[in-house]
Short mmCIF file of C-alpha atoms in Angstrom, two decimals:
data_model
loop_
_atom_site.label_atom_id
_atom_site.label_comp_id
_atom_site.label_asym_id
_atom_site.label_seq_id
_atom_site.Cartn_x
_atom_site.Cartn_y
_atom_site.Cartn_z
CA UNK A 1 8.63 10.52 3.79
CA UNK A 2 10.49 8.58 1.11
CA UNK A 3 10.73 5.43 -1.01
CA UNK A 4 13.35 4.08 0.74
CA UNK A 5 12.08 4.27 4.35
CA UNK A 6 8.39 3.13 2.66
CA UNK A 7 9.85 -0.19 1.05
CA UNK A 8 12.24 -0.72 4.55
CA UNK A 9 9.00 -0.34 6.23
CA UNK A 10 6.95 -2.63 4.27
CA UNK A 11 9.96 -5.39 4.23
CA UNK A 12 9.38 -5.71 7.91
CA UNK A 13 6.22 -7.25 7.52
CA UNK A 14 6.36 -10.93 8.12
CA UNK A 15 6.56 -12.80 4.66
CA UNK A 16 6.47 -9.66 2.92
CA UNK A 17 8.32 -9.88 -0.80
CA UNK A 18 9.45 -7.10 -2.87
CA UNK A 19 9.38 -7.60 -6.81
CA UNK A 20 9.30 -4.88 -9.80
CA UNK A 21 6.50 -4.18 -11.67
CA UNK A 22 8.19 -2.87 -14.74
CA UNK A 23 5.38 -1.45 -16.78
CA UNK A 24 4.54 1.03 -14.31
CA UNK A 25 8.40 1.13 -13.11
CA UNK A 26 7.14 0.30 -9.44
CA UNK A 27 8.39 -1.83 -6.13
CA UNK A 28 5.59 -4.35 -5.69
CA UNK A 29 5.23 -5.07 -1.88
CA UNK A 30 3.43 -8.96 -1.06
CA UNK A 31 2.59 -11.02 1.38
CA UNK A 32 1.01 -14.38 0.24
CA UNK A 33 1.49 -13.62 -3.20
CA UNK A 34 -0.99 -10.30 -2.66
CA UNK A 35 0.29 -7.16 -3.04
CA UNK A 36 -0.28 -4.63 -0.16
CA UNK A 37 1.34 -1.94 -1.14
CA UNK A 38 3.59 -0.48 -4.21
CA UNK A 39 5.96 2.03 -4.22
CA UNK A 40 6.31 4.22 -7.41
CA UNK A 41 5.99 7.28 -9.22
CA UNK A 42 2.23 8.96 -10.36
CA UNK A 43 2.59 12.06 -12.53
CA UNK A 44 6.16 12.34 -11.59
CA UNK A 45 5.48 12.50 -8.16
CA UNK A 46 6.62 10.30 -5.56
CA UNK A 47 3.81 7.95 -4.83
CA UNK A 48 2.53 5.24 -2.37
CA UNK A 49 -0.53 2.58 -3.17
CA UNK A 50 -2.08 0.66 -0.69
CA UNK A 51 -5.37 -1.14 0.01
CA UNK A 52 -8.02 -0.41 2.41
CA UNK A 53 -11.93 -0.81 2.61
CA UNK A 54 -14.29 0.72 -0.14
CA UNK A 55 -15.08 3.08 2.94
CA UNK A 56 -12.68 3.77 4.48
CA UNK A 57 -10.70 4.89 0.55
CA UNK A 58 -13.48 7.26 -0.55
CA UNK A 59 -13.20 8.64 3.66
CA UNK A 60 -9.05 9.28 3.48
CA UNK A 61 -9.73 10.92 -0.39
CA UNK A 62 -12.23 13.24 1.14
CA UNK A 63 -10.17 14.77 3.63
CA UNK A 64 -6.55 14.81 2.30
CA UNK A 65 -5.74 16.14 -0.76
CA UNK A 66 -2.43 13.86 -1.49
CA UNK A 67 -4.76 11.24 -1.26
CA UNK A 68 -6.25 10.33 -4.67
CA UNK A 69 -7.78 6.97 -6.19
CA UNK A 70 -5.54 4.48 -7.73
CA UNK A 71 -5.19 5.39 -11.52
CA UNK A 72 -4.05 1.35 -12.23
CA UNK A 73 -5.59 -0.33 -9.51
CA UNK A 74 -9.43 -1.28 -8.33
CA UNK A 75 -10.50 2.63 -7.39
CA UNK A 76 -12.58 1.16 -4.81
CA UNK A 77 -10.19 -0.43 -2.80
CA UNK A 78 -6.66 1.51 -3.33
CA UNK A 79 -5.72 4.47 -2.47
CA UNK A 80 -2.80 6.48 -4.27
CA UNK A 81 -1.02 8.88 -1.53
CA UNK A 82 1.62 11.44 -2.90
CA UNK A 83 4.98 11.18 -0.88
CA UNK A 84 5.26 15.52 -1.11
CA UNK A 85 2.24 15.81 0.90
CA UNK A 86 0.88 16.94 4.28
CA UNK A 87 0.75 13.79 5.66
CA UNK A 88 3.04 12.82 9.13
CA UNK A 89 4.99 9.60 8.58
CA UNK A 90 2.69 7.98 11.13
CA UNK A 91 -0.11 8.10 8.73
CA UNK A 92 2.17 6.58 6.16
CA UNK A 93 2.65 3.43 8.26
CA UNK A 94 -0.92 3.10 9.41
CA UNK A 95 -2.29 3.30 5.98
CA UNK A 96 0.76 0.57 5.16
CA UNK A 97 -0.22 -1.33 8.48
CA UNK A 98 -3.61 -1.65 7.49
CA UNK A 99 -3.37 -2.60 4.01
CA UNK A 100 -1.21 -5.05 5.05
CA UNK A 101 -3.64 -6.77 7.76
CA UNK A 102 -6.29 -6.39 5.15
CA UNK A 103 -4.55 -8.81 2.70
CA UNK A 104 -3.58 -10.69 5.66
CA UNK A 105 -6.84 -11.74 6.81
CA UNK A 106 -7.93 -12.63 3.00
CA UNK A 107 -5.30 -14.89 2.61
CA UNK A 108 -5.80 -18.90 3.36
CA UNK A 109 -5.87 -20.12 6.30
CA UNK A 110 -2.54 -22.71 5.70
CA UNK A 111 -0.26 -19.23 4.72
CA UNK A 112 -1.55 -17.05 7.56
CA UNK A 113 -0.39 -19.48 9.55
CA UNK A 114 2.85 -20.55 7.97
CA UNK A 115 3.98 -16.66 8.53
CA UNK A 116 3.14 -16.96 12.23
CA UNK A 117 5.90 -19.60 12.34
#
């Protein structure tokens, strides 16, 4: 996996917006406003952030080792996952697929549906 097919990948998503975040030189990934993922480098490594449930975070750390907590975001929620890794590309987009439906259904009502248009 790579950055490039990551952010083409996360662009698909309906409303999604890419902006820089250039403190921690990273591709912010939104939808609503609310980032869902972010593409960057941890440690010089290749990296991926995205969101997921408190559970389901500590769950994915436990059994993959290129998944670590998120040194600059809420530990609870995001996940860092290392691009040089184990993991297949399909676990790449589910992890992206369901941090993005998990920002989804926490944004208002009015913007959910002004993306289904």
């Amino acid at each position: 996996m790579n950055n490039a097919a990551l952010l083409e990948y996360c662009m698909a998503k309906p409303g999604a917006e890419q902006s820089d975040q250039n403190q921690w030189q990273a591709s912010q990934i939104k939808v609503g406003d609310v980032m869902f993922a972010m593409v960057c480098e941890v440690q010089g490594r290749p990296a991926l952030a995205v969101k997921s449930s408190p559970e389901l975070a500590e769950s994915l750390r436990e059994h993959h080792p290129e998944i670590v907590a998120c040194e600059r975001l809420n530990k609870a929620h995001w996940n860092t996952v290392f691009l040089d890794g184990n993991l297949p590309n399909s676990q790449f987009y589910s992890l992206i697929d369901s941090s993005y439906q998990l920002v989804l259904q926490g944004l208002p009502d009015h913007v959910r549906q002004e993306l289904r248009a």
